[in-house]
């Protein structure tokens, strides 16, 4: 339960500067995800945890960006780290939990509670869907930009393609569709065609299937 709201705020502050490394850790990522689930003060999550993800990498002396990928890209390409984005992107509970294994699901229950004298007492008051929307709002624009700038890498990565697909399905966007289409068209045999890539082609298929079920404009299908 992470104690009282003040305790959770204190834990958020203690993780400041360690968000990416914790989410890339074999086990620590679960602690961060659970903290996001039980903290009603989403502003604290934003200031202490998300701000690290939104920070642009420092430039080197020659004026070029560092070779290391940004925090958001590192997480998107990571099996564990990408689950932060999937937690806030996917609206449907059942669809979201398909990305988590049974052990993770046993920890990341929808409504956390403690048991006192045989009574289940919720450890947070905020509606989970409201919390998810608030958290998504903090990173939505930066996440879209990261995906647009790294479409080829994401399409060829299992965790990355999941993030890209869910970003698109959460709110079909012309910008994302256009860049995906251009990336697919520009991929060739020497680089490995996206259509022939075992991960990339499945991601495209799922985006097109989403278009087929959606009542909104079929952005990806039209762009392709």
mmCIF file of C-alpha atoms in Angstrom:
data_model
loop_
_atom_site.group_PDB
_atom_site.id
_atom_site.type_symbol
_atom_site.label_atom_id
_atom_site.label_comp_id
_atom_site.label_asym_id
_atom_site.label_seq_id
_atom_site.Cartn_x
_atom_site.Cartn_y
_atom_site.Cartn_z
ATOM 1 C CA UNK A 1 0.000 0.000 0.000
ATOM 2 C CA UNK A 2 3.083 2.272 0.354
ATOM 3 C CA UNK A 3 1.736 3.744 3.597
ATOM 4 C CA UNK A 4 -0.054 7.076 3.824
ATOM 5 C CA UNK A 5 -0.356 9.651 1.009
ATOM 6 C CA UNK A 6 2.559 11.528 2.614
ATOM 7 C CA UNK A 7 4.638 8.346 2.570
ATOM 8 C CA UNK A 8 3.922 7.888 -1.144
ATOM 9 C CA UNK A 9 4.891 11.458 -1.892
ATOM 10 C CA UNK A 10 8.141 10.919 -0.002
ATOM 11 C CA UNK A 11 8.838 7.719 -1.960
ATOM 12 C CA UNK A 12 8.209 9.587 -5.247
ATOM 13 C CA UNK A 13 10.774 12.208 -4.260
ATOM 14 C CA UNK A 14 13.310 9.555 -3.286
ATOM 15 C CA UNK A 15 13.050 8.033 -6.786
ATOM 16 C CA UNK A 16 13.700 11.336 -8.522
ATOM 17 C CA UNK A 17 16.552 10.817 -10.974
ATOM 18 C CA UNK A 18 16.238 7.029 -10.790
ATOM 19 C CA UNK A 19 13.029 6.510 -12.764
ATOM 20 C CA UNK A 20 14.588 5.127 -15.943
ATOM 21 C CA UNK A 21 17.127 2.920 -14.190
ATOM 22 C CA UNK A 22 14.410 1.550 -11.887
ATOM 23 C CA UNK A 23 12.057 0.797 -14.775
ATOM 24 C CA UNK A 24 14.849 -0.983 -16.647
ATOM 25 C CA UNK A 25 15.691 -3.090 -13.586
ATOM 26 C CA UNK A 26 14.639 -6.737 -13.503
ATOM 27 C CA UNK A 27 12.417 -6.254 -10.432
ATOM 28 C CA UNK A 28 12.300 -2.580 -9.438
ATOM 29 C CA UNK A 29 9.971 -1.630 -12.310
ATOM 30 C CA UNK A 30 7.089 -3.296 -10.452
ATOM 31 C CA UNK A 31 7.584 -0.961 -7.509
ATOM 32 C CA UNK A 32 7.376 2.095 -9.763
ATOM 33 C CA UNK A 33 4.262 0.823 -11.539
ATOM 34 C CA UNK A 34 2.575 0.056 -8.224
ATOM 35 C CA UNK A 35 3.474 3.494 -6.903
ATOM 36 C CA UNK A 36 1.737 4.995 -9.927
ATOM 37 C CA UNK A 37 -1.348 2.913 -9.138
ATOM 38 C CA UNK A 38 -1.723 3.913 -5.484
ATOM 39 C CA UNK A 39 -0.691 7.583 -5.582
ATOM 40 C CA UNK A 40 -3.685 9.892 -5.918
ATOM 41 C CA UNK A 41 -1.448 12.961 -6.215
ATOM 42 C CA UNK A 42 -0.530 12.591 -9.895
ATOM 43 C CA UNK A 43 1.309 15.922 -9.778
ATOM 44 C CA UNK A 44 3.894 14.261 -7.517
ATOM 45 C CA UNK A 45 4.267 11.418 -10.005
ATOM 46 C CA UNK A 46 4.761 13.948 -12.782
ATOM 47 C CA UNK A 47 7.334 16.082 -10.940
ATOM 48 C CA UNK A 48 9.316 13.266 -9.353
ATOM 49 C CA UNK A 49 9.098 10.439 -11.903
ATOM 50 C CA UNK A 50 7.829 11.582 -15.295
ATOM 51 C CA UNK A 51 9.971 14.705 -15.448
ATOM 52 C CA UNK A 52 13.039 12.525 -15.917
ATOM 53 C CA UNK A 53 11.427 10.922 -18.958
ATOM 54 C CA UNK A 54 10.590 14.299 -20.474
ATOM 55 C CA UNK A 55 14.122 15.682 -20.111
ATOM 56 C CA UNK A 56 15.932 16.085 -23.436
ATOM 57 C CA UNK A 57 19.392 14.394 -23.440
ATOM 58 C CA UNK A 58 22.263 16.820 -22.922
ATOM 59 C CA UNK A 59 24.389 17.755 -25.911
ATOM 60 C CA UNK A 60 28.022 16.798 -26.141
ATOM 61 C CA UNK A 61 30.838 19.306 -26.708
ATOM 62 C CA UNK A 62 30.517 19.026 -30.480
ATOM 63 C CA UNK A 63 26.886 20.106 -30.287
ATOM 64 C CA UNK A 64 25.536 16.680 -31.151
ATOM 65 C CA UNK A 65 23.150 14.736 -28.948
ATOM 66 C CA UNK A 66 24.511 11.848 -26.930
ATOM 67 C CA UNK A 67 24.626 8.445 -28.560
ATOM 68 C CA UNK A 68 22.523 7.022 -25.741
ATOM 69 C CA UNK A 69 18.820 6.847 -26.586
ATOM 70 C CA UNK A 70 16.427 9.088 -24.685
ATOM 71 C CA UNK A 71 14.844 7.782 -21.517
ATOM 72 C CA UNK A 72 11.489 7.317 -23.223
ATOM 73 C CA UNK A 73 12.962 5.363 -26.126
ATOM 74 C CA UNK A 74 15.014 3.166 -23.788
ATOM 75 C CA UNK A 75 11.859 2.302 -21.888
ATOM 76 C CA UNK A 76 9.768 1.727 -25.015
ATOM 77 C CA UNK A 77 12.321 -0.808 -26.288
ATOM 78 C CA UNK A 78 12.484 -2.594 -22.932
ATOM 79 C CA UNK A 79 10.211 -5.492 -21.951
ATOM 80 C CA UNK A 80 9.807 -4.111 -18.429
ATOM 81 C CA UNK A 81 10.093 -0.373 -19.045
ATOM 82 C CA UNK A 82 7.529 -0.339 -21.848
ATOM 83 C CA UNK A 83 4.859 -1.458 -19.386
ATOM 84 C CA UNK A 84 4.746 2.032 -17.899
ATOM 85 C CA UNK A 85 3.453 3.334 -21.245
ATOM 86 C CA UNK A 86 1.079 0.399 -21.706
ATOM 87 C CA UNK A 87 -0.389 1.030 -18.258
ATOM 88 C CA UNK A 88 -1.377 4.588 -19.120
ATOM 89 C CA UNK A 89 -2.199 4.077 -22.814
ATOM 90 C CA UNK A 90 -4.584 1.111 -22.719
ATOM 91 C CA UNK A 91 -8.039 2.046 -21.456
ATOM 92 C CA UNK A 92 -9.655 -1.386 -21.221
ATOM 93 C CA UNK A 93 -8.561 -3.309 -18.124
ATOM 94 C CA UNK A 94 -8.644 -6.759 -19.730
ATOM 95 C CA UNK A 95 -6.750 -5.586 -22.814
ATOM 96 C CA UNK A 96 -4.138 -3.872 -20.643
ATOM 97 C CA UNK A 97 -3.535 -6.895 -18.445
ATOM 98 C CA UNK A 98 -2.819 -9.086 -21.487
ATOM 99 C CA UNK A 99 0.561 -7.358 -21.623
ATOM 100 C CA UNK A 100 1.398 -8.513 -18.082
ATOM 101 C CA UNK A 101 2.246 -12.017 -16.910
ATOM 102 C CA UNK A 102 0.314 -13.751 -14.077
ATOM 103 C CA UNK A 103 2.824 -12.706 -11.405
ATOM 104 C CA UNK A 104 2.668 -9.059 -12.492
ATOM 105 C CA UNK A 105 -1.126 -9.165 -12.546
ATOM 106 C CA UNK A 106 -1.170 -10.538 -8.988
ATOM 107 C CA UNK A 107 0.743 -7.441 -7.860
ATOM 108 C CA UNK A 108 -0.817 -4.782 -10.077
ATOM 109 C CA UNK A 109 -4.411 -5.314 -9.007
ATOM 110 C CA UNK A 110 -6.831 -2.647 -10.223
ATOM 111 C CA UNK A 111 -7.969 -1.398 -6.809
ATOM 112 C CA UNK A 112 -5.233 -1.791 -4.170
ATOM 113 C CA UNK A 113 -6.352 -2.377 -0.607
ATOM 114 C CA UNK A 114 -5.152 -3.489 2.791
ATOM 115 C CA UNK A 115 -6.999 -5.804 5.169
ATOM 116 C CA UNK A 116 -7.713 -4.566 8.686
ATOM 117 C CA UNK A 117 -9.710 -6.808 11.036
ATOM 118 C CA UNK A 118 -10.933 -8.827 8.065
ATOM 119 C CA UNK A 119 -12.169 -5.746 6.199
ATOM 120 C CA UNK A 120 -10.750 -4.698 2.829
ATOM 121 C CA UNK A 121 -9.865 -0.989 2.912
ATOM 122 C CA UNK A 122 -8.881 0.779 -0.345
ATOM 123 C CA UNK A 123 -5.507 2.512 -0.134
ATOM 124 C CA UNK A 124 -6.446 5.305 -2.552
ATOM 125 C CA UNK A 125 -9.568 7.366 -3.190
ATOM 126 C CA UNK A 126 -9.149 8.483 -6.792
ATOM 127 C CA UNK A 127 -10.944 6.626 -9.568
ATOM 128 C CA UNK A 128 -8.344 4.467 -11.426
ATOM 129 C CA UNK A 129 -9.553 5.674 -14.829
ATOM 130 C CA UNK A 130 -9.297 9.318 -13.787
ATOM 131 C CA UNK A 131 -5.770 8.677 -12.496
ATOM 132 C CA UNK A 132 -4.791 6.961 -15.742
ATOM 133 C CA UNK A 133 -6.076 9.867 -17.828
ATOM 134 C CA UNK A 134 -4.223 12.396 -15.686
ATOM 135 C CA UNK A 135 -0.959 10.461 -15.989
ATOM 136 C CA UNK A 136 -1.412 10.038 -19.740
ATOM 137 C CA UNK A 137 -1.954 13.764 -20.189
ATOM 138 C CA UNK A 138 1.489 14.478 -18.705
ATOM 139 C CA UNK A 139 3.387 12.315 -21.198
ATOM 140 C CA UNK A 140 1.064 12.080 -24.217
ATOM 141 C CA UNK A 141 2.736 14.712 -26.421
ATOM 142 C CA UNK A 142 6.285 13.620 -25.581
ATOM 143 C CA UNK A 143 5.360 9.976 -26.178
ATOM 144 C CA UNK A 144 3.886 10.805 -29.579
ATOM 145 C CA UNK A 145 7.018 12.761 -30.541
ATOM 146 C CA UNK A 146 9.280 9.913 -29.428
ATOM 147 C CA UNK A 147 7.281 7.419 -31.491
ATOM 148 C CA UNK A 148 7.305 9.619 -34.580
ATOM 149 C CA UNK A 149 11.073 10.112 -34.366
ATOM 150 C CA UNK A 150 11.827 6.395 -33.885
ATOM 151 C CA UNK A 151 9.172 4.555 -35.907
ATOM 152 C CA UNK A 152 11.591 2.140 -37.606
ATOM 153 C CA UNK A 153 13.163 1.003 -34.319
ATOM 154 C CA UNK A 154 9.803 0.648 -32.612
ATOM 155 C CA UNK A 155 8.251 -1.329 -35.469
ATOM 156 C CA UNK A 156 11.066 -3.885 -35.310
ATOM 157 C CA UNK A 157 10.923 -4.293 -31.516
ATOM 158 C CA UNK A 158 8.318 -6.418 -29.710
ATOM 159 C CA UNK A 159 7.848 -4.030 -26.755
ATOM 160 C CA UNK A 160 8.358 -0.980 -28.977
ATOM 161 C CA UNK A 161 5.731 -2.098 -31.490
ATOM 162 C CA UNK A 162 3.241 -2.582 -28.656
ATOM 163 C CA UNK A 163 3.768 0.991 -27.474
ATOM 164 C CA UNK A 164 3.473 2.349 -31.018
ATOM 165 C CA UNK A 165 0.309 0.349 -31.696
ATOM 166 C CA UNK A 166 -1.370 1.352 -28.437
ATOM 167 C CA UNK A 167 -0.460 5.010 -28.934
ATOM 168 C CA UNK A 168 -2.184 4.846 -32.310
ATOM 169 C CA UNK A 169 -5.204 2.893 -31.033
ATOM 170 C CA UNK A 170 -5.665 5.204 -28.054
ATOM 171 C CA UNK A 171 -6.229 8.100 -30.431
ATOM 172 C CA UNK A 172 -5.621 7.501 -34.165
ATOM 173 C CA UNK A 173 -3.416 10.351 -35.326
ATOM 174 C CA UNK A 174 -2.637 11.512 -38.842
ATOM 175 C CA UNK A 175 0.948 12.444 -37.916
ATOM 176 C CA UNK A 176 1.730 8.969 -36.607
ATOM 177 C CA UNK A 177 -0.005 7.324 -39.565
ATOM 178 C CA UNK A 178 1.906 9.423 -42.080
ATOM 179 C CA UNK A 179 5.330 8.696 -40.563
ATOM 180 C CA UNK A 180 4.563 4.982 -40.242
ATOM 181 C CA UNK A 181 3.512 4.894 -43.893
ATOM 182 C CA UNK A 182 6.656 6.745 -45.008
ATOM 183 C CA UNK A 183 8.869 4.435 -42.931
ATOM 184 C CA UNK A 184 7.247 1.358 -44.429
ATOM 185 C CA UNK A 185 7.585 2.730 -47.970
ATOM 186 C CA UNK A 186 11.248 3.636 -47.464
ATOM 187 C CA UNK A 187 12.233 0.291 -45.957
ATOM 188 C CA UNK A 188 13.994 -1.900 -48.501
ATOM 189 C CA UNK A 189 15.526 -5.315 -48.833
ATOM 190 C CA UNK A 190 18.964 -4.215 -47.595
ATOM 191 C CA UNK A 191 17.523 -2.821 -44.341
ATOM 192 C CA UNK A 192 14.832 -5.470 -44.231
ATOM 193 C CA UNK A 193 11.379 -4.572 -45.437
ATOM 194 C CA UNK A 194 8.899 -3.825 -42.656
ATOM 195 C CA UNK A 195 6.389 -6.000 -44.491
ATOM 196 C CA UNK A 196 8.812 -8.939 -44.153
ATOM 197 C CA UNK A 197 9.807 -8.174 -40.568
ATOM 198 C CA UNK A 198 8.206 -10.711 -38.181
ATOM 199 C CA UNK A 199 7.426 -7.990 -35.628
ATOM 200 C CA UNK A 200 6.787 -5.028 -37.925
ATOM 201 C CA UNK A 201 4.246 -6.708 -40.167
ATOM 202 C CA UNK A 202 2.208 -7.878 -37.178
ATOM 203 C CA UNK A 203 2.150 -4.362 -35.737
ATOM 204 C CA UNK A 204 0.899 -2.994 -39.072
ATOM 205 C CA UNK A 205 -1.734 -5.718 -39.253
ATOM 206 C CA UNK A 206 -3.026 -4.856 -35.780
ATOM 207 C CA UNK A 207 -3.206 -1.152 -36.641
ATOM 208 C CA UNK A 208 -5.206 -1.944 -39.784
ATOM 209 C CA UNK A 209 -7.499 -4.254 -37.801
ATOM 210 C CA UNK A 210 -8.086 -1.402 -35.374
ATOM 211 C CA UNK A 211 -9.044 0.815 -38.326
ATOM 212 C CA UNK A 212 -11.517 -1.835 -39.470
ATOM 213 C CA UNK A 213 -13.234 -1.862 -36.065
ATOM 214 C CA UNK A 214 -13.111 1.899 -35.535
ATOM 215 C CA UNK A 215 -15.849 4.356 -36.402
ATOM 216 C CA UNK A 216 -13.292 7.167 -36.805
ATOM 217 C CA UNK A 217 -11.090 7.896 -39.813
ATOM 218 C CA UNK A 218 -8.883 4.980 -40.832
ATOM 219 C CA UNK A 219 -5.634 6.946 -40.670
ATOM 220 C CA UNK A 220 -3.109 4.122 -41.109
ATOM 221 C CA UNK A 221 -5.082 2.372 -43.829
ATOM 222 C CA UNK A 222 -5.534 5.579 -45.818
ATOM 223 C CA UNK A 223 -1.883 6.561 -45.414
ATOM 224 C CA UNK A 224 -0.660 3.155 -46.601
#
